[in-house]
Amino acid sequence: MLARLAASRLSGIRQIFRQPSRAFSTALNYHIDSPDNNPDLPWEFSDANKSKHENCDYFILCSMKVKEILSHYPSNYKQSAVIPLLDLAQQQHGGWLPVSAMNAVAKVVEVAPIRVYEVATFYSMFNRTKVGKYHLLVCGTTPCMIRGSRDIEGALLKHLGVKRNEVTKDGLFSVGEMECMGCCVNAPMITVADYSNGSEGYTYNYYEDVTPEKVVEIVEKLRKGEKPPYGTQNPQRIMSGPEGGNTTLLSEPKPPPCRDLDAC
């Protein structure tokens, strides 16, 4: 009886995990093999990211970008390069990390694959399921939420005809949520991770002071292959300055009263 109940409960949990609306890396601490994501699929850094080197170990990829990344760390601490190497792999693979790409990174830094999995499942910047070529992330932290981020997300989902974390049928767009993007003064805001050209043309841009109408306009420009100007979308504001111009600090600041410390 207990065995049947346990088996039933396990089956229910597995069904929940298989739901298409599941969250990205912040909630995924497991891996289920699929035809397009399993350790038997070959994966390596692209020709643009790799070049053979006479001193390379057979299992170690010495590449232009990989080698440059590794050069920032002592040779006995190359495992510290896991995060930038995962980021490079994700850019190359269209915005998400299959398990075979994580295994390739583990070979580069010479650690057990589980050490790489631990990093990929911890940081929300790493996506372990497919995303669109343009991955739209809405800031959901309190300042943006107060300023209408839920309406921003709703406008994107309605316009694209998807749920959160789903990819449009044409593979162009997906919508996710991200915690604080660090520009609360220009709330609400979104980030667009552009994987349309792989690691060679990868961009990651903030669009601030957005409205539901503005984010739809940004989507349509991206669909046409245009690059909408990033930063504040409020024409009355310069960067993070107030609307209408400064009201303080209108002149050159006075120097400190005692610049010559020895004379004080």
Tab-separated table of C-alpha atoms in Angstrom:
chain	number	residue	atom	x	y	z
A	1	MET	CA	0.000	0.000	0.000
A	2	LEU	CA	2.744	2.440	0.993
A	3	ALA	CA	4.738	1.499	-2.100
A	4	ARG	CA	1.727	2.295	-4.351
A	5	LEU	CA	1.191	5.635	-2.620
A	6	ALA	CA	4.867	6.513	-2.977
A	7	ALA	CA	4.859	5.563	-6.658
A	8	SER	CA	1.708	7.612	-7.247
A	9	ARG	CA	3.196	10.615	-5.494
A	10	LEU	CA	6.443	10.347	-7.484
A	11	SER	CA	4.470	10.151	-10.724
A	12	GLY	CA	2.567	13.306	-9.768
A	13	ILE	CA	5.780	15.180	-9.031
A	14	ARG	CA	7.227	14.145	-12.375
A	15	GLN	CA	4.124	15.418	-14.168
A	16	ILE	CA	4.482	18.798	-12.451
A	17	PHE	CA	8.113	19.020	-13.526
A	18	ARG	CA	7.148	18.282	-17.130
A	19	GLN	CA	4.681	21.173	-17.358
A	20	PRO	CA	5.602	23.589	-20.194
A	21	SER	CA	5.018	26.601	-17.925
A	22	ARG	CA	7.828	25.592	-15.593
A	23	ALA	CA	10.297	28.301	-14.644
A	24	PHE	CA	13.824	28.579	-15.954
A	25	SER	CA	17.075	28.063	-14.043
A	26	THR	CA	15.832	29.526	-10.762
A	27	ALA	CA	13.485	26.550	-10.320
A	28	LEU	CA	15.197	23.821	-12.338
A	29	ASN	CA	17.514	21.791	-10.144
A	30	TYR	CA	17.120	18.578	-12.107
A	31	HIS	CA	17.693	17.280	-15.612
A	32	ILE	CA	15.470	15.036	-17.719
A	33	ASP	CA	16.984	13.654	-20.936
A	34	SER	CA	15.187	14.660	-24.124
A	35	PRO	CA	15.999	14.212	-27.842
A	36	ASP	CA	17.582	17.669	-28.033
A	37	ASN	CA	19.179	17.698	-24.581
A	38	ASN	CA	21.070	14.649	-23.426
A	39	PRO	CA	24.739	13.853	-22.698
A	40	ASP	CA	25.096	11.691	-25.818
A	41	LEU	CA	24.685	14.656	-28.162
A	42	PRO	CA	28.068	15.994	-29.347
A	43	TRP	CA	28.862	19.609	-28.461
A	44	GLU	CA	31.957	21.746	-28.748
A	45	PHE	CA	32.807	25.396	-29.138
A	46	SER	CA	32.324	26.627	-32.692
A	47	ASP	CA	35.116	27.361	-35.157
A	48	ALA	CA	34.686	31.056	-34.371
A	49	ASN	CA	35.498	30.312	-30.747
A	50	LYS	CA	38.189	27.665	-31.144
A	51	SER	CA	41.513	27.128	-32.884
A	52	LYS	CA	43.938	24.277	-32.425
A	53	HIS	CA	47.111	24.942	-30.466
A	54	GLU	CA	50.168	22.710	-30.483
A	55	ASN	CA	50.364	22.663	-26.676
A	56	CYS	CA	46.703	21.774	-26.134
A	57	ASP	CA	45.731	18.592	-24.365
A	58	TYR	CA	43.460	16.467	-26.566
A	59	PHE	CA	40.511	16.970	-24.240
A	60	ILE	CA	41.129	20.677	-23.603
A	61	LEU	CA	39.801	23.232	-26.049
A	62	CYS	CA	42.349	25.989	-26.652
A	63	SER	CA	40.491	28.688	-28.517
A	64	MET	CA	40.665	32.358	-29.199
A	65	LYS	CA	37.878	33.247	-26.806
A	66	VAL	CA	38.226	30.285	-24.479
A	67	LYS	CA	41.967	30.772	-24.205
A	68	GLU	CA	41.484	34.488	-23.583
A	69	ILE	CA	38.998	33.745	-20.794
A	70	LEU	CA	41.333	31.194	-19.180
A	71	SER	CA	44.214	33.688	-19.311
A	72	HIS	CA	42.508	35.745	-16.593
A	73	TYR	CA	43.004	32.968	-14.034
A	74	PRO	CA	46.060	31.135	-12.635
A	75	SER	CA	46.536	27.772	-14.337
A	76	ASN	CA	45.826	25.934	-11.087
A	77	TYR	CA	42.542	27.848	-10.666
A	78	LYS	CA	41.098	27.480	-14.155
A	79	GLN	CA	37.829	26.227	-12.613
A	80	SER	CA	37.184	29.871	-11.716
A	81	ALA	CA	36.439	30.427	-15.408
A	82	VAL	CA	33.262	28.323	-15.259
A	83	ILE	CA	30.856	31.277	-15.334
A	84	PRO	CA	32.318	33.152	-18.341
A	85	LEU	CA	32.764	29.873	-20.245
A	86	LEU	CA	29.150	28.894	-19.595
A	87	ASP	CA	28.101	32.338	-20.771
A	88	LEU	CA	30.100	31.901	-23.991
A	89	ALA	CA	28.594	28.443	-24.542
A	90	GLN	CA	25.090	29.798	-23.974
A	91	GLN	CA	25.637	32.600	-26.498
A	92	GLN	CA	26.849	30.086	-29.080
A	93	HIS	CA	23.938	27.716	-28.470
A	94	GLY	CA	21.173	30.230	-29.037
A	95	GLY	CA	20.587	31.310	-25.463
A	96	TRP	CA	20.378	28.063	-23.537
A	97	LEU	CA	22.712	25.400	-22.135
A	98	PRO	CA	22.217	21.725	-23.002
A	99	VAL	CA	23.846	19.250	-20.656
A	100	SER	CA	26.425	18.341	-23.324
A	101	ALA	CA	27.616	21.976	-23.422
A	102	MET	CA	28.039	21.908	-19.651
A	103	ASN	CA	30.048	18.701	-19.999
A	104	ALA	CA	32.276	20.402	-22.588
A	105	VAL	CA	32.944	23.287	-20.176
A	106	ALA	CA	33.777	20.757	-17.447
A	107	LYS	CA	36.451	19.273	-19.723
A	108	VAL	CA	37.930	22.690	-20.433
A	109	VAL	CA	38.328	23.573	-16.754
A	110	GLU	CA	39.141	19.962	-15.765
A	111	VAL	CA	36.485	19.460	-13.099
A	112	ALA	CA	33.761	16.891	-12.558
A	113	PRO	CA	30.607	17.790	-14.544
A	114	ILE	CA	28.593	18.123	-11.316
A	115	ARG	CA	30.711	21.175	-10.407
A	116	VAL	CA	29.504	22.873	-13.598
A	117	TYR	CA	25.898	21.750	-13.097
A	118	GLU	CA	25.944	23.353	-9.639
A	119	VAL	CA	26.820	26.722	-11.167
A	120	ALA	CA	24.346	26.471	-14.051
A	121	THR	CA	21.450	25.633	-11.731
A	122	PHE	CA	22.287	28.398	-9.241
A	123	TYR	CA	22.449	31.475	-11.478
A	124	SER	CA	19.300	32.661	-13.232
A	125	MET	CA	21.390	34.083	-16.092
A	126	PHE	CA	21.821	30.522	-17.377
A	127	ASN	CA	18.855	29.042	-19.232
A	128	ARG	CA	18.620	25.263	-19.384
A	129	THR	CA	15.588	25.159	-21.630
A	130	LYS	CA	15.149	26.772	-25.022
A	131	VAL	CA	14.581	30.510	-25.294
A	132	GLY	CA	13.802	32.711	-28.266
A	133	LYS	CA	16.437	34.414	-30.362
A	134	TYR	CA	15.306	37.504	-28.497
A	135	HIS	CA	14.821	36.635	-24.836
A	136	LEU	CA	12.796	39.401	-23.169
A	137	LEU	CA	13.255	39.656	-19.417
A	138	VAL	CA	10.911	41.811	-17.351
A	139	CYS	CA	12.187	43.194	-14.053
A	140	GLY	CA	9.846	41.969	-11.324
A	141	THR	CA	11.397	43.585	-8.256
A	142	THR	CA	9.381	45.989	-6.077
A	143	PRO	CA	10.255	49.379	-7.685
A	144	CYS	CA	9.449	48.091	-11.180
A	145	MET	CA	6.359	46.281	-9.932
A	146	ILE	CA	5.056	49.487	-8.329
A	147	ARG	CA	5.675	51.276	-11.614
A	148	GLY	CA	3.702	48.716	-13.632
A	149	SER	CA	5.983	45.833	-14.570
A	150	ARG	CA	3.067	43.386	-14.426
A	151	ASP	CA	1.312	45.421	-17.128
A	152	ILE	CA	4.538	45.363	-19.152
A	153	GLU	CA	4.753	41.581	-18.919
A	154	GLY	CA	1.044	41.222	-19.693
A	155	ALA	CA	1.389	43.343	-22.833
A	156	LEU	CA	4.318	41.237	-24.064
A	157	LEU	CA	2.601	37.912	-23.389
A	158	LYS	CA	-0.630	39.031	-25.029
A	159	HIS	CA	1.094	40.491	-28.079
A	160	LEU	CA	3.280	37.413	-28.607
A	161	GLY	CA	0.566	34.891	-27.718
A	162	VAL	CA	2.695	32.949	-25.227
A	163	LYS	CA	2.874	32.237	-21.534
A	164	ARG	CA	5.828	33.183	-19.380
A	165	ASN	CA	8.917	31.125	-20.374
A	166	GLU	CA	7.328	29.849	-23.584
A	167	VAL	CA	8.893	30.405	-27.004
A	168	THR	CA	6.889	31.761	-29.934
A	169	LYS	CA	6.220	29.328	-32.766
A	170	ASP	CA	8.656	31.118	-35.046
A	171	GLY	CA	11.389	30.755	-32.409
A	172	LEU	CA	12.026	34.488	-32.296
A	173	PHE	CA	10.782	35.517	-28.851
A	174	SER	CA	10.414	34.312	-25.297
A	175	VAL	CA	9.427	36.219	-22.173
A	176	GLY	CA	10.842	35.646	-18.703
A	177	GLU	CA	11.222	37.454	-15.414
A	178	MET	CA	14.402	38.705	-13.800
A	179	GLU	CA	15.054	40.151	-10.392
A	180	CYS	CA	16.498	43.635	-9.902
A	181	MET	CA	18.345	44.959	-12.959
A	182	GLY	CA	19.905	47.763	-10.942
A	183	CYS	CA	18.252	50.763	-12.579
A	184	CYS	CA	15.328	51.421	-10.253
A	185	VAL	CA	15.273	55.169	-10.949
A	186	ASN	CA	14.182	54.394	-14.529
A	187	ALA	CA	11.579	51.771	-13.620
A	188	PRO	CA	9.899	49.871	-15.155
A	189	MET	CA	12.392	48.207	-17.439
A	190	ILE	CA	13.130	45.134	-19.515
A	191	THR	CA	16.279	43.477	-20.795
A	192	VAL	CA	16.633	42.000	-24.280
A	193	ALA	CA	19.193	39.212	-24.637
A	194	ASP	CA	19.855	39.002	-28.381
A	195	TYR	CA	21.066	35.539	-29.436
A	196	SER	CA	20.113	35.984	-33.096
A	197	ASN	CA	23.739	36.040	-34.274
A	198	GLY	CA	25.372	33.705	-31.762
A	199	SER	CA	28.393	34.735	-29.723
A	200	GLU	CA	29.755	36.927	-32.523
A	201	GLY	CA	26.875	39.394	-32.413
A	202	TYR	CA	25.517	38.797	-28.919
A	203	THR	CA	24.072	41.844	-27.147
A	204	TYR	CA	22.357	42.340	-23.820
A	205	ASN	CA	20.562	45.668	-23.584
A	206	TYR	CA	18.388	47.487	-21.043
A	207	TYR	CA	15.253	49.347	-22.103
A	208	GLU	CA	14.134	51.682	-19.322
A	209	ASP	CA	11.039	53.826	-18.637
A	210	VAL	CA	8.994	51.464	-20.798
A	211	THR	CA	5.228	51.368	-21.219
A	212	PRO	CA	3.012	48.539	-22.511
A	213	GLU	CA	2.850	50.309	-25.866
A	214	LYS	CA	6.595	50.876	-25.985
A	215	VAL	CA	7.549	47.233	-25.361
A	216	VAL	CA	5.249	46.111	-28.182
A	217	GLU	CA	6.949	48.676	-30.429
A	218	ILE	CA	10.375	47.311	-29.404
A	219	VAL	CA	9.259	43.752	-30.223
A	220	GLU	CA	8.068	44.732	-33.678
A	221	LYS	CA	11.322	46.550	-34.445
A	222	LEU	CA	13.284	43.457	-33.398
A	223	ARG	CA	11.037	41.304	-35.586
A	224	LYS	CA	12.010	43.477	-38.565
A	225	GLY	CA	15.704	43.065	-37.749
A	226	GLU	CA	16.049	46.616	-36.478
A	227	LYS	CA	18.005	47.552	-33.357
A	228	PRO	CA	15.846	49.928	-31.281
A	229	PRO	CA	17.878	52.412	-29.223
A	230	TYR	CA	18.379	51.105	-25.708
A	231	GLY	CA	18.395	53.031	-22.455
A	232	THR	CA	15.579	55.285	-21.320
A	233	GLN	CA	12.535	55.373	-23.573
A	234	ASN	CA	11.328	58.635	-22.005
A	235	PRO	CA	12.153	61.547	-24.370
A	236	GLN	CA	11.924	63.989	-21.456
A	237	ARG	CA	14.779	62.325	-19.610
A	238	ILE	CA	18.526	62.191	-20.281
A	239	MET	CA	19.889	58.889	-18.983
A	240	SER	CA	18.855	58.790	-15.314
A	241	GLY	CA	18.298	62.533	-14.944
A	242	PRO	CA	14.908	63.976	-13.965
A	243	GLU	CA	12.246	64.832	-16.517
A	244	GLY	CA	12.644	68.404	-17.757
A	245	GLY	CA	16.292	68.695	-16.763
A	246	ASN	CA	18.213	69.125	-13.543
A	247	THR	CA	16.766	71.070	-10.642
A	248	THR	CA	19.930	70.866	-8.532
A	249	LEU	CA	23.678	70.947	-9.253
A	250	LEU	CA	23.108	73.582	-11.895
A	251	SER	CA	26.650	74.962	-11.738
A	252	GLU	CA	30.153	73.596	-11.416
A	253	PRO	CA	30.595	72.098	-7.940
A	254	LYS	CA	32.865	73.998	-5.583
A	255	PRO	CA	36.196	72.364	-4.796
A	256	PRO	CA	36.719	70.893	-1.337
A	257	PRO	CA	37.812	73.562	1.196
A	258	CYS	CA	41.105	71.827	1.943
A	259	ARG	CA	42.529	70.213	-1.174
A	260	ASP	CA	46.129	70.482	0.101
A	261	LEU	CA	46.037	68.083	3.029
A	262	ASP	CA	49.527	69.059	4.205
A	263	ALA	CA	48.424	72.704	4.532
A	264	CYS	CA	45.400	71.850	6.655
